[in-house]
């Protein structure tokens, strides 16, 4: 890693200049921030080709929410779609005390009907880099997402210093509409969505031109140089910096499918935050970002200031069929349109998992972070398999159950003890350990299920995510798993089949990072621990949108009797819409 | 009209052989017919190009319902769409006593949520040719439709005889998806959907080949001969007949936009039914069919039986950019794949409105049909205009109100006296008669509105539909208006501006046809009368899907206090979902 080495050599005060956060009481009162959003389809050209995108207030991506820790966010969401429901999930926000505002259709609330509205009201209790996105069908893939940045409360300081900051929300984009994608995924024969046409940085990508055409082999490439005035919807958002400063780069990935590698040419990055939690700073030249991840990195503008530099986001973990997304790090006073003299960063080979694991293994909780409980009350081992249904349709399953969501949301159904809303049987806590994770399943068929894991409130729960071979031989995929309502500690990763005897001692109980998303590598396992202390019903699922759509998720229910008054608007569907109002406390009446 | 003359000359006993219906009591008890339907998007090739179509039970078009007058139809409709609501309207069925089963989203019921279901239960009281279709957003255009045929009750006879019958459901098809169409219609600048790519006959059309290639000018045409095994989704449904028989052809049009002309080469057609009402039989060579219309015609297979013949459906009323749809009348024992020796019927010029009006003017109620009341209690004159909103968006308006539907359905809102659900102001009963209908509007802007016409139960209501010039000079379009919950008498059509003094005497009070759909011709007017005797809330609107989407409709509310128990499932949205259950009678509780 010559760049990082160079960088660190020349800037040996950089890491040490990162300041420790002094935890102190906020000196200013938290405020309530009101937003009024309209969701509708709009024509947009995310990658210079026009298509239909799900926009908010006429714009794609949606507006950035910026708040301070302790603030209350109020989003009055108006559904201006003609036929579709909508919800918005606030990814990484734990919704302490407001589980009905988690924005998961069929889980935390009824989808907002066309023409109707819903008020999301929740507290952002923890500074960090977050984002929000649709959580019904594949509306995230349709473009329903945006950034959510929480600064430290007034009077607080981040445990590091920087002179400026940028936020990059990464996503991927298909030219085929999501409705057609959904039909393909649900069809027999199965039709896979394929790789993305473009990777987008803040909703901007280039499909039919290149920001780095001068470096492409003109004899083999048909992609010419992009020419932008800067006003085009697909014109890159330029990061303009001053020399010899430190910048914070906030990065979040809302991709539907693609795992990405981010790099800034010739500039090392020091990772300081992951998923809204501080991590022990470490330096890298490139970093892997899976769907659902968020990070903050610091970088110094200490390179030759007479040049601009490429920033790249490249596909990893799947044989790439999607061009590297680029934007420009523009040193002042150079013109932003000066083409960088150095070629874009070269991403590691797509299947260089050793490189990915090396990155992941560097992430530790910042000194002073809370450590996990030393023991668990319950350990759930979750085998991730690809399966058939009826020998035809293709699904993903956890312990041989492929999740299918009921029309009545779990939260209301459990709180009001409604019957026959979802499968009464609980999914299993383990799989047959004789299962061969290195080969395609012998019994390919799985079952659909809507049962929940009932978790004891306050208990410590371990999750062992166990990857396996897919339906085809010699294929095992990456799955980034995201937990709602809680952060978890990532205790460790390993190869092959998790085995208590062998692997327990390898787990990290000392300084595991707190996160809300963690990956399982092909043929590997990942061990997580969380304290189930937030009453509600919470999704835990692969954050790859088509995988969730194909059933790759589970539902945790805990302490629902402790959940306060669910707004009536969140119950206006399915069986909850028909229950006698006497079941609902008076304050819920609309 | 040489064909009709020949036909009638050679078959002078044909018309006279039509039998009068003997009205007698049904001798067998009516039955209840149960259907279980799942609505979902499917891949389908309606015109030989694959796209995504809204299907029922995995098929497009939806299954044909066949029942007998007096039967009860029960359709348990399961919404298997991932993000969209759904409803189904039973076009032409008056829903006597069951207004909540009319299947109009925002009017008669809440849309059925994804994953949920709704039970439509209604009586088909009158024999005739009907169809059903989606009535939310532009789901009809997406392919959600099918035939609904009601035979006479056991022991009853039709007032004409035939040896066999066929049913042709006509529609039009776009390669652009309806979601994108909707965005264009709601955008500024406005994007029109354009003419259909194909006209479909029973869901089957040919976009990239022709059933009549041998008659096309090969130098100018790139369309080759269709080659079908018969199992293709776009293979035409062949009408196989025996010589010297009489057949009934049921025809209904579910087109989104196109007005059609139907003809059978060399075979005259005797029109005997329109919109589920018998008409005085009359013979034509070709007939205009507007969206929302249904007809029965009789034809004799009295032509050279050694040949097959083309049946054609051609675009009328708009400059055609869509190839004539064809299918084959196949005389036994000829092979169905024998190409007809005679060219397809040639449709009248698209703008030969005199031809259209000549057809319309031949339609009279069958002798013995109920005559309209001789006077009216209220006459509503409805000026149909194309307008702007905020100088930008393009809408259609009635008396300067462009209909926008509320998220809470009117039926429940009015029955339970809920406030602030829709505009309290009633739309006007007339327009400024000084308005120049022959020129573009001077004041182009209109307003959006959701107010209803409150109609006195039992009153006789006249509607004068007044057409006008659109926004562009020298343009006035055809609009087929469809009334829910009632049939109306079509008292007459005229040119220019309706004027009581001048035109009252020209109206037909003697034998006007009873229908549920009637057209207004460009720059013309159409006079309708109906007895408002069916308690409920009923849409009355232009049946062109994009026109309704652009606001071209009104809502009638009558006798809602007399409406029985609305199923709770029809109220599970908007304000009705939140109302205290004490408002709802006990039997409604789910």
mmCIF file with all atom_site columns, N, CA and C in Angstrom, chain A residues 41 43 50 52 82-85 113 115-116 136-137 179-180 182-184 186-187 191 407 549 568-569 572-574 577-578 581, chain B residues 41 43 50 52 82-85 113 115-116 136-137 179-180 182-184 186-187 191 407 549 568-569 572-574 577-578 581:
data_model
loop_
_atom_site.group_PDB
_atom_site.id
_atom_site.type_symbol
_atom_site.label_atom_id
_atom_site.label_alt_id
_atom_site.label_comp_id
_atom_site.label_asym_id
_atom_site.label_entity_id
_atom_site.label_seq_id
_atom_site.pdbx_PDB_ins_code
_atom_site.Cartn_x
_atom_site.Cartn_y
_atom_site.Cartn_z
_atom_site.occupancy
_atom_site.B_iso_or_equiv
_atom_site.pdbx_formal_charge
_atom_site.auth_seq_id
_atom_site.auth_comp_id
_atom_site.auth_asym_id
_atom_site.auth_atom_id
_atom_site.pdbx_PDB_model_num
ATOM 1   N N  . UNK A 1 41  ? -43.076 9.864   -8.653  1.00 0.00 ? 41  UNK A N  1
ATOM 2   C CA . UNK A 1 41  ? -42.169 9.529   -9.746  1.00 0.00 ? 41  UNK A CA 1
ATOM 3   C C  . UNK A 1 41  ? -41.895 10.779  -10.561 1.00 0.00 ? 41  UNK A C  1
ATOM 4   N N  . UNK A 1 43  ? -39.334 12.265  -14.006 1.00 0.00 ? 43  UNK A N  1
ATOM 5   C CA . UNK A 1 43  ? -38.326 11.983  -15.032 1.00 0.00 ? 43  UNK A CA 1
ATOM 6   C C  . UNK A 1 43  ? -36.991 12.509  -14.532 1.00 0.00 ? 43  UNK A C  1
ATOM 7   N N  . UNK A 1 50  ? -32.291 9.221   -19.535 1.00 0.00 ? 50  UNK A N  1
ATOM 8   C CA . UNK A 1 50  ? -33.503 9.544   -18.786 1.00 0.00 ? 50  UNK A CA 1
ATOM 9   C C  . UNK A 1 50  ? -34.310 8.303   -18.449 1.00 0.00 ? 50  UNK A C  1
ATOM 10  N N  . UNK A 1 52  ? -37.503 6.939   -15.229 1.00 0.00 ? 52  UNK A N  1
ATOM 11  C CA . UNK A 1 52  ? -38.426 7.354   -14.177 1.00 0.00 ? 52  UNK A CA 1
ATOM 12  C C  . UNK A 1 52  ? -37.803 6.988   -12.837 1.00 0.00 ? 52  UNK A C  1
ATOM 13  N N  . UNK A 1 82  ? -49.502 7.347   -7.696  1.00 0.00 ? 82  UNK A N  1
ATOM 14  C CA . UNK A 1 82  ? -50.887 7.149   -8.122  1.00 0.00 ? 82  UNK A CA 1
ATOM 15  C C  . UNK A 1 82  ? -51.481 5.839   -7.626  1.00 0.00 ? 82  UNK A C  1
ATOM 16  N N  . UNK A 1 83  ? -50.657 4.814   -7.526  1.00 0.00 ? 83  UNK A N  1
ATOM 17  C CA . UNK A 1 83  ? -51.211 3.502   -7.178  1.00 0.00 ? 83  UNK A CA 1
ATOM 18  C C  . UNK A 1 83  ? -50.432 2.803   -6.076  1.00 0.00 ? 83  UNK A C  1
ATOM 19  N N  . UNK A 1 84  ? -49.259 3.308   -5.729  1.00 0.00 ? 84  UNK A N  1
ATOM 20  C CA . UNK A 1 84  ? -48.384 2.594   -4.815  1.00 0.00 ? 84  UNK A CA 1
ATOM 21  C C  . UNK A 1 84  ? -48.387 3.180   -3.412  1.00 0.00 ? 84  UNK A C  1
ATOM 22  N N  . UNK A 1 85  ? -48.275 2.309   -2.435  1.00 0.00 ? 85  UNK A N  1
ATOM 23  C CA . UNK A 1 85  ? -48.012 2.741   -1.082  1.00 0.00 ? 85  UNK A CA 1
ATOM 24  C C  . UNK A 1 85  ? -46.560 3.154   -0.960  1.00 0.00 ? 85  UNK A C  1
ATOM 25  N N  . UNK A 1 113 ? -51.006 5.121   1.986   1.00 0.00 ? 113 UNK A N  1
ATOM 26  C CA . UNK A 1 113 ? -51.746 4.944   0.744   1.00 0.00 ? 113 UNK A CA 1
ATOM 27  C C  . UNK A 1 113 ? -51.554 6.127   -0.205  1.00 0.00 ? 113 UNK A C  1
ATOM 28  N N  . UNK A 1 115 ? -52.113 9.338   -2.095  1.00 0.00 ? 115 UNK A N  1
ATOM 29  C CA . UNK A 1 115 ? -52.904 10.507  -1.735  1.00 0.00 ? 115 UNK A CA 1
ATOM 30  C C  . UNK A 1 115 ? -52.906 10.802  -0.253  1.00 0.00 ? 115 UNK A C  1
ATOM 31  N N  . UNK A 1 116 ? -52.435 9.856   0.541   1.00 0.00 ? 116 UNK A N  1
ATOM 32  C CA . UNK A 1 116 ? -52.484 10.016  2.000   1.00 0.00 ? 116 UNK A CA 1
ATOM 33  C C  . UNK A 1 116 ? -51.111 10.445  2.521   1.00 0.00 ? 116 UNK A C  1
ATOM 34  N N  . UNK A 1 136 ? -40.447 -0.699  1.022   1.00 0.00 ? 136 UNK A N  1
ATOM 35  C CA . UNK A 1 136 ? -41.626 -1.415  0.520   1.00 0.00 ? 136 UNK A CA 1
ATOM 36  C C  . UNK A 1 136 ? -41.276 -1.860  -0.891  1.00 0.00 ? 136 UNK A C  1
ATOM 37  N N  . UNK A 1 137 ? -41.509 -3.143  -1.169  1.00 0.00 ? 137 UNK A N  1
ATOM 38  C CA . UNK A 1 137 ? -41.149 -3.648  -2.496  1.00 0.00 ? 137 UNK A CA 1
ATOM 39  C C  . UNK A 1 137 ? -39.692 -3.330  -2.781  1.00 0.00 ? 137 UNK A C  1
ATOM 40  N N  . UNK A 1 179 ? -40.448 -2.332  -11.262 1.00 0.00 ? 179 UNK A N  1
ATOM 41  C CA . UNK A 1 179 ? -41.614 -3.217  -11.357 1.00 0.00 ? 179 UNK A CA 1
ATOM 42  C C  . UNK A 1 179 ? -41.273 -4.423  -12.222 1.00 0.00 ? 179 UNK A C  1
ATOM 43  N N  . UNK A 1 180 ? -40.566 -4.166  -13.309 1.00 0.00 ? 180 UNK A N  1
ATOM 44  C CA . UNK A 1 180 ? -40.183 -5.274  -14.180 1.00 0.00 ? 180 UNK A CA 1
ATOM 45  C C  . UNK A 1 180 ? -39.131 -6.146  -13.493 1.00 0.00 ? 180 UNK A C  1
ATOM 46  N N  . UNK A 1 182 ? -38.968 -6.685  -10.326 1.00 0.00 ? 182 UNK A N  1
ATOM 47  C CA . UNK A 1 182 ? -39.718 -7.484  -9.348  1.00 0.00 ? 182 UNK A CA 1
ATOM 48  C C  . UNK A 1 182 ? -40.398 -8.676  -10.009 1.00 0.00 ? 182 UNK A C  1
ATOM 49  N N  . UNK A 1 183 ? -40.983 -8.430  -11.191 1.00 0.00 ? 183 UNK A N  1
ATOM 50  C CA . UNK A 1 183 ? -41.671 -9.527  -11.881 1.00 0.00 ? 183 UNK A CA 1
ATOM 51  C C  . UNK A 1 183 ? -40.677 -10.631 -12.219 1.00 0.00 ? 183 UNK A C  1
ATOM 52  N N  . UNK A 1 184 ? -39.505 -10.240 -12.694 1.00 0.00 ? 184 UNK A N  1
ATOM 53  C CA . UNK A 1 184 ? -38.487 -11.225 -13.036 1.00 0.00 ? 184 UNK A CA 1
ATOM 54  C C  . UNK A 1 184 ? -38.067 -12.063 -11.846 1.00 0.00 ? 184 UNK A C  1
ATOM 55  N N  . UNK A 1 186 ? -39.788 -12.768 -9.295  1.00 0.00 ? 186 UNK A N  1
ATOM 56  C CA . UNK A 1 186 ? -40.895 -13.608 -8.814  1.00 0.00 ? 186 UNK A CA 1
ATOM 57  C C  . UNK A 1 186 ? -41.360 -14.605 -9.867  1.00 0.00 ? 186 UNK A C  1
ATOM 58  N N  . UNK A 1 187 ? -40.685 -14.652 -10.993 1.00 0.00 ? 187 UNK A N  1
ATOM 59  C CA . UNK A 1 187 ? -41.173 -15.467 -12.106 1.00 0.00 ? 187 UNK A CA 1
ATOM 60  C C  . UNK A 1 187 ? -40.528 -16.843 -12.131 1.00 0.00 ? 187 UNK A C  1
ATOM 61  N N  . UNK A 1 191 ? -35.801 -14.654 -13.435 1.00 0.00 ? 191 UNK A N  1
ATOM 62  C CA . UNK A 1 191 ? -34.978 -13.735 -14.234 1.00 0.00 ? 191 UNK A CA 1
ATOM 63  C C  . UNK A 1 191 ? -34.242 -12.800 -13.298 1.00 0.00 ? 191 UNK A C  1
ATOM 64  N N  . UNK A 1 407 ? -49.862 -8.917  5.152   1.00 0.00 ? 407 UNK A N  1
ATOM 65  C CA . UNK A 1 407 ? -50.458 -7.603  4.867   1.00 0.00 ? 407 UNK A CA 1
ATOM 66  C C  . UNK A 1 407 ? -50.717 -6.765  6.122   1.00 0.00 ? 407 UNK A C  1
ATOM 67  N N  . UNK A 1 549 ? -36.145 -9.075  -1.201  1.00 0.00 ? 549 UNK A N  1
ATOM 68  C CA . UNK A 1 549 ? -37.372 -9.338  -1.967  1.00 0.00 ? 549 UNK A CA 1
ATOM 69  C C  . UNK A 1 549 ? -37.583 -10.846 -2.170  1.00 0.00 ? 549 UNK A C  1
ATOM 70  N N  . UNK A 1 568 ? -52.680 5.669   15.017  1.00 0.00 ? 568 UNK A N  1
ATOM 71  C CA . UNK A 1 568 ? -53.722 4.958   14.285  1.00 0.00 ? 568 UNK A CA 1
ATOM 72  C C  . UNK A 1 568 ? -53.383 4.864   12.794  1.00 0.00 ? 568 UNK A C  1
ATOM 73  N N  . UNK A 1 569 ? -52.714 5.876   12.271  1.00 0.00 ? 569 UNK A N  1
ATOM 74  C CA . UNK A 1 569 ? -52.353 5.888   10.845  1.00 0.00 ? 569 UNK A CA 1
ATOM 75  C C  . UNK A 1 569 ? -51.434 4.722   10.489  1.00 0.00 ? 569 UNK A C  1
ATOM 76  N N  . UNK A 1 572 ? -53.695 1.394   9.696   1.00 0.00 ? 572 UNK A N  1
ATOM 77  C CA . UNK A 1 572 ? -54.852 1.483   8.795   1.00 0.00 ? 572 UNK A CA 1
ATOM 78  C C  . UNK A 1 572 ? -54.754 0.506   7.641   1.00 0.00 ? 572 UNK A C  1
ATOM 79  N N  . UNK A 1 573 ? -54.483 -0.736  7.941   1.00 0.00 ? 573 UNK A N  1
ATOM 80  C CA . UNK A 1 573 ? -54.487 -1.749  6.876   1.00 0.00 ? 573 UNK A CA 1
ATOM 81  C C  . UNK A 1 573 ? -54.673 -3.118  7.516   1.00 0.00 ? 573 UNK A C  1
ATOM 82  N N  . UNK A 1 574 ? -54.975 -4.078  6.689   1.00 0.00 ? 574 UNK A N  1
ATOM 83  C CA . UNK A 1 574 ? -55.077 -5.460  7.132   1.00 0.00 ? 574 UNK A CA 1
ATOM 84  C C  . UNK A 1 574 ? -56.051 -5.622  8.283   1.00 0.00 ? 574 UNK A C  1
ATOM 85  N N  . UNK A 1 577 ? -56.817 -2.626  10.711  1.00 0.00 ? 577 UNK A N  1
ATOM 86  C CA . UNK A 1 577 ? -57.778 -1.612  10.258  1.00 0.00 ? 577 UNK A CA 1
ATOM 87  C C  . UNK A 1 577 ? -59.200 -1.985  10.637  1.00 0.00 ? 577 UNK A C  1
ATOM 88  N N  . UNK A 1 578 ? -59.409 -3.265  10.905  1.00 0.00 ? 578 UNK A N  1
ATOM 89  C CA . UNK A 1 578 ? -60.771 -3.728  11.182  1.00 0.00 ? 578 UNK A CA 1
ATOM 90  C C  . UNK A 1 578 ? -61.023 -3.994  12.650  1.00 0.00 ? 578 UNK A C  1
ATOM 91  N N  . UNK A 1 581 ? -62.178 -0.330  17.860  1.00 0.00 ? 581 UNK A N  1
ATOM 92  C CA . UNK A 1 581 ? -61.353 0.749   18.365  1.00 0.00 ? 581 UNK A CA 1
ATOM 93  C C  . UNK A 1 581 ? -61.180 0.693   19.877  1.00 0.00 ? 581 UNK A C  1
ATOM 94  N N  . UNK B 2 41  ? -48.348 -8.714  -11.600 1.00 0.00 ? 41  UNK B N  1
ATOM 95  C CA . UNK B 2 41  ? -47.683 -8.448  -12.875 1.00 0.00 ? 41  UNK B CA 1
ATOM 96  C C  . UNK B 2 41  ? -47.073 -9.731  -13.401 1.00 0.00 ? 41  UNK B C  1
ATOM 97  N N  . UNK B 2 43  ? -44.947 -11.442 -17.035 1.00 0.00 ? 43  UNK B N  1
ATOM 98  C CA . UNK B 2 43  ? -44.388 -11.231 -18.369 1.00 0.00 ? 43  UNK B CA 1
ATOM 99  C C  . UNK B 2 43  ? -45.384 -11.781 -19.384 1.00 0.00 ? 43  UNK B C  1
ATOM 100 N N  . UNK B 2 50  ? -42.497 -8.821  -25.778 1.00 0.00 ? 50  UNK B N  1
ATOM 101 C CA . UNK B 2 50  ? -42.733 -9.085  -24.376 1.00 0.00 ? 50  UNK B CA 1
ATOM 102 C C  . UNK B 2 50  ? -42.702 -7.811  -23.546 1.00 0.00 ? 50  UNK B C  1
ATOM 103 N N  . UNK B 2 52  ? -44.399 -6.226  -19.419 1.00 0.00 ? 52  UNK B N  1
ATOM 104 C CA . UNK B 2 52  ? -45.014 -6.576  -18.146 1.00 0.00 ? 52  UNK B CA 1
ATOM 105 C C  . UNK B 2 52  ? -46.484 -6.173  -18.208 1.00 0.00 ? 52  UNK B C  1
ATOM 106 N N  . UNK B 2 82  ? -46.672 -5.994  -5.430  1.00 0.00 ? 82  UNK B N  1
ATOM 107 C CA . UNK B 2 82  ? -45.741 -5.772  -4.325  1.00 0.00 ? 82  UNK B CA 1
ATOM 108 C C  . UNK B 2 82  ? -45.931 -4.424  -3.642  1.00 0.00 ? 82  UNK B C  1
ATOM 109 N N  . UNK B 2 83  ? -46.307 -3.426  -4.392  1.00 0.00 ? 83  UNK B N  1
ATOM 110 C CA . UNK B 2 83  ? -46.385 -2.082  -3.810  1.00 0.00 ? 83  UNK B CA 1
ATOM 111 C C  . UNK B 2 83  ? -47.683 -1.355  -4.139  1.00 0.00 ? 83  UNK B C  1
ATOM 112 N N  . UNK B 2 84  ? -48.479 -1.885  -5.053  1.00 0.00 ? 84  UNK B N  1
ATOM 113 C CA . UNK B 2 84  ? -49.637 -1.159  -5.531  1.00 0.00 ? 84  UNK B CA 1
ATOM 114 C C  . UNK B 2 84  ? -50.944 -1.700  -4.960  1.00 0.00 ? 84  UNK B C  1
ATOM 115 N N  . UNK B 2 85  ? -51.857 -0.773  -4.715  1.00 0.00 ? 85  UNK B N  1
ATOM 116 C CA . UNK B 2 85  ? -53.222 -1.159  -4.417  1.00 0.00 ? 85  UNK B CA 1
ATOM 117 C C  . UNK B 2 85  ? -53.903 -1.631  -5.690  1.00 0.00 ? 85  UNK B C  1
ATOM 118 N N  . UNK B 2 113 ? -54.948 -3.315  -0.379  1.00 0.00 ? 113 UNK B N  1
ATOM 119 C CA . UNK B 2 113 ? -53.505 -3.176  -0.181  1.00 0.00 ? 113 UNK B CA 1
ATOM 120 C C  . UNK B 2 113 ? -52.744 -4.397  -0.689  1.00 0.00 ? 113 UNK B C  1
ATOM 121 N N  . UNK B 2 115 ? -50.870 -7.667  -0.765  1.00 0.00 ? 115 UNK B N  1
ATOM 122 C CA . UNK B 2 115 ? -50.927 -8.799  0.149   1.00 0.00 ? 115 UNK B CA 1
ATOM 123 C C  . UNK B 2 115 ? -52.289 -9.031  0.741   1.00 0.00 ? 115 UNK B C  1
ATOM 124 N N  . UNK B 2 116 ? -53.175 -8.063  0.576   1.00 0.00 ? 116 UNK B N  1
ATOM 125 C CA . UNK B 2 116 ? -54.502 -8.176  1.196   1.00 0.00 ? 116 UNK B CA 1
ATOM 126 C C  . UNK B 2 116 ? -55.527 -8.631  0.153   1.00 0.00 ? 116 UNK B C  1
ATOM 127 N N  . UNK B 2 136 ? -57.996 2.137   -10.737 1.00 0.00 ? 136 UNK B N  1
ATOM 128 C CA . UNK B 2 136 ? -57.061 2.865   -9.873  1.00 0.00 ? 136 UNK B CA 1
ATOM 129 C C  . UNK B 2 136 ? -55.881 3.243   -10.753 1.00 0.00 ? 136 UNK B C  1
ATOM 130 N N  . UNK B 2 137 ? -55.513 4.519   -10.710 1.00 0.00 ? 137 UNK B N  1
ATOM 131 C CA . UNK B 2 137 ? -54.421 4.967   -11.571 1.00 0.00 ? 137 UNK B CA 1
ATOM 132 C C  . UNK B 2 137 ? -54.735 4.587   -13.008 1.00 0.00 ? 137 UNK B C  1
ATOM 133 N N  . UNK B 2 179 ? -46.645 3.270   -15.559 1.00 0.00 ? 179 UNK B N  1
ATOM 134 C CA . UNK B 2 179 ? -46.091 4.180   -14.561 1.00 0.00 ? 179 UNK B CA 1
ATOM 135 C C  . UNK B 2 179 ? -45.400 5.341   -15.251 1.00 0.00 ? 179 UNK B C  1
ATOM 136 N N  . UNK B 2 180 ? -44.676 5.024   -16.310 1.00 0.00 ? 180 UNK B N  1
ATOM 137 C CA . UNK B 2 180 ? -43.990 6.074   -17.053 1.00 0.00 ? 180 UNK B CA 1
ATOM 138 C C  . UNK B 2 180 ? -45.022 6.948   -17.788 1.00 0.00 ? 180 UNK B C  1
ATOM 139 N N  . UNK B 2 182 ? -47.985 7.620   -16.741 1.00 0.00 ? 182 UNK B N  1
ATOM 140 C CA . UNK B 2 182 ? -48.566 8.479   -15.702 1.00 0.00 ? 182 UNK B CA 1
ATOM 141 C C  . UNK B 2 182 ? -47.661 9.660   -15.381 1.00 0.00 ? 182 UNK B C  1
ATOM 142 N N  . UNK B 2 183 ? -46.347 9.390   -15.284 1.00 0.00 ? 183 UNK B N  1
ATOM 143 C CA . UNK B 2 183 ? -45.413 10.473  -14.957 1.00 0.00 ? 183 UNK B CA 1
ATOM 144 C C  . UNK B 2 183 ? -45.464 11.537  -16.048 1.00 0.00 ? 183 UNK B C  1
ATOM 145 N N  . UNK B 2 184 ? -45.487 11.084  -17.298 1.00 0.00 ? 184 UNK B N  1
ATOM 146 C CA . UNK B 2 184 ? -45.540 12.039  -18.405 1.00 0.00 ? 184 UNK B CA 1
ATOM 147 C C  . UNK B 2 184 ? -46.783 12.901  -18.373 1.00 0.00 ? 184 UNK B C  1
ATOM 148 N N  . UNK B 2 186 ? -48.465 13.766  -15.825 1.00 0.00 ? 186 UNK B N  1
ATOM 149 C CA . UNK B 2 186 ? -48.461 14.652  -14.658 1.00 0.00 ? 186 UNK B CA 1
ATOM 150 C C  . UNK B 2 186 ? -47.290 15.620  -14.683 1.00 0.00 ? 186 UNK B C  1
ATOM 151 N N  . UNK B 2 187 ? -46.498 15.609  -15.736 1.00 0.00 ? 187 UNK B N  1
ATOM 152 C CA . UNK B 2 187 ? -45.271 16.400  -15.758 1.00 0.00 ? 187 UNK B CA 1
ATOM 153 C C  . UNK B 2 187 ? -45.473 17.749  -16.423 1.00 0.00 ? 187 UNK B C  1
ATOM 154 N N  . UNK B 2 191 ? -46.134 15.359  -21.178 1.00 0.00 ? 191 UNK B N  1
ATOM 155 C CA . UNK B 2 191 ? -45.749 14.384  -22.212 1.00 0.00 ? 191 UNK B CA 1
ATOM 156 C C  . UNK B 2 191 ? -46.925 13.461  -22.498 1.00 0.00 ? 191 UNK B C  1
ATOM 157 N N  . UNK B 2 407 ? -57.935 10.790  -0.808  1.00 0.00 ? 407 UNK B N  1
ATOM 158 C CA . UNK B 2 407 ? -57.481 9.484   -0.300  1.00 0.00 ? 407 UNK B CA 1
ATOM 159 C C  . UNK B 2 407 ? -58.555 8.706   0.455   1.00 0.00 ? 407 UNK B C  1
ATOM 160 N N  . UNK B 2 549 ? -57.435 10.295  -15.894 1.00 0.00 ? 549 UNK B N  1
ATOM 161 C CA . UNK B 2 549 ? -56.260 10.562  -15.073 1.00 0.00 ? 549 UNK B CA 1
ATOM 162 C C  . UNK B 2 549 ? -55.951 12.059  -15.026 1.00 0.00 ? 549 UNK B C  1
ATOM 163 N N  . UNK B 2 568 ? -66.319 -3.300  6.270   1.00 0.00 ? 568 UNK B N  1
ATOM 164 C CA . UNK B 2 568 ? -65.217 -2.582  6.909   1.00 0.00 ? 568 UNK B CA 1
ATOM 165 C C  . UNK B 2 568 ? -63.970 -2.560  6.018   1.00 0.00 ? 568 UNK B C  1
ATOM 166 N N  . UNK B 2 569 ? -63.777 -3.612  5.233   1.00 0.00 ? 569 UNK B N  1
ATOM 167 C CA . UNK B 2 569 ? -62.604 -3.696  4.348   1.00 0.00 ? 569 UNK B CA 1
ATOM 168 C C  . UNK B 2 569 ? -62.603 -2.573  3.315   1.00 0.00 ? 569 UNK B C  1
ATOM 169 N N  . UNK B 2 572 ? -60.917 0.792   4.936   1.00 0.00 ? 572 UNK B N  1
ATOM 170 C CA . UNK B 2 572 ? -59.640 0.706   5.651   1.00 0.00 ? 572 UNK B CA 1
ATOM 171 C C  . UNK B 2 572 ? -58.586 1.632   5.071   1.00 0.00 ? 572 UNK B C  1
ATOM 172 N N  . UNK B 2 573 ? -58.928 2.883   4.891   1.00 0.00 ? 573 UNK B N  1
ATOM 173 C CA . UNK B 2 573 ? -57.931 3.851   4.427   1.00 0.00 ? 573 UNK B CA 1
ATOM 174 C C  . UNK B 2 573 ? -58.402 5.247   4.780   1.00 0.00 ? 573 UNK B C  1
ATOM 175 N N  . UNK B 2 574 ? -57.475 6.175   4.698   1.00 0.00 ? 574 UNK B N  1
ATOM 176 C CA . UNK B 2 574 ? -57.811 7.580   4.901   1.00 0.00 ? 574 UNK B CA 1
ATOM 177 C C  . UNK B 2 574 ? -58.499 7.821   6.230   1.00 0.00 ? 574 UNK B C  1
ATOM 178 N N  . UNK B 2 577 ? -60.520 4.946   8.041   1.00 0.00 ? 577 UNK B N  1
ATOM 179 C CA . UNK B 2 577 ? -59.762 3.938   8.792   1.00 0.00 ? 577 UNK B CA 1
ATOM 180 C C  . UNK B 2 577 ? -59.553 4.374   10.233  1.00 0.00 ? 577 UNK B C  1
ATOM 181 N N  . UNK B 2 578 ? -59.682 5.661   10.471  1.00 0.00 ? 578 UNK B N  1
ATOM 182 C CA . UNK B 2 578 ? -59.394 6.173   11.805  1.00 0.00 ? 578 UNK B CA 1
ATOM 183 C C  . UNK B 2 578 ? -60.641 6.501   12.596  1.00 0.00 ? 578 UNK B C  1
ATOM 184 N N  . UNK B 2 581 ? -65.101 3.116   15.848  1.00 0.00 ? 581 UNK B N  1
ATOM 185 C CA . UNK B 2 581 ? -65.929 2.040   15.324  1.00 0.00 ? 581 UNK B CA 1
ATOM 186 C C  . UNK B 2 581 ? -67.377 2.169   15.752  1.00 0.00 ? 581 UNK B C  1
#
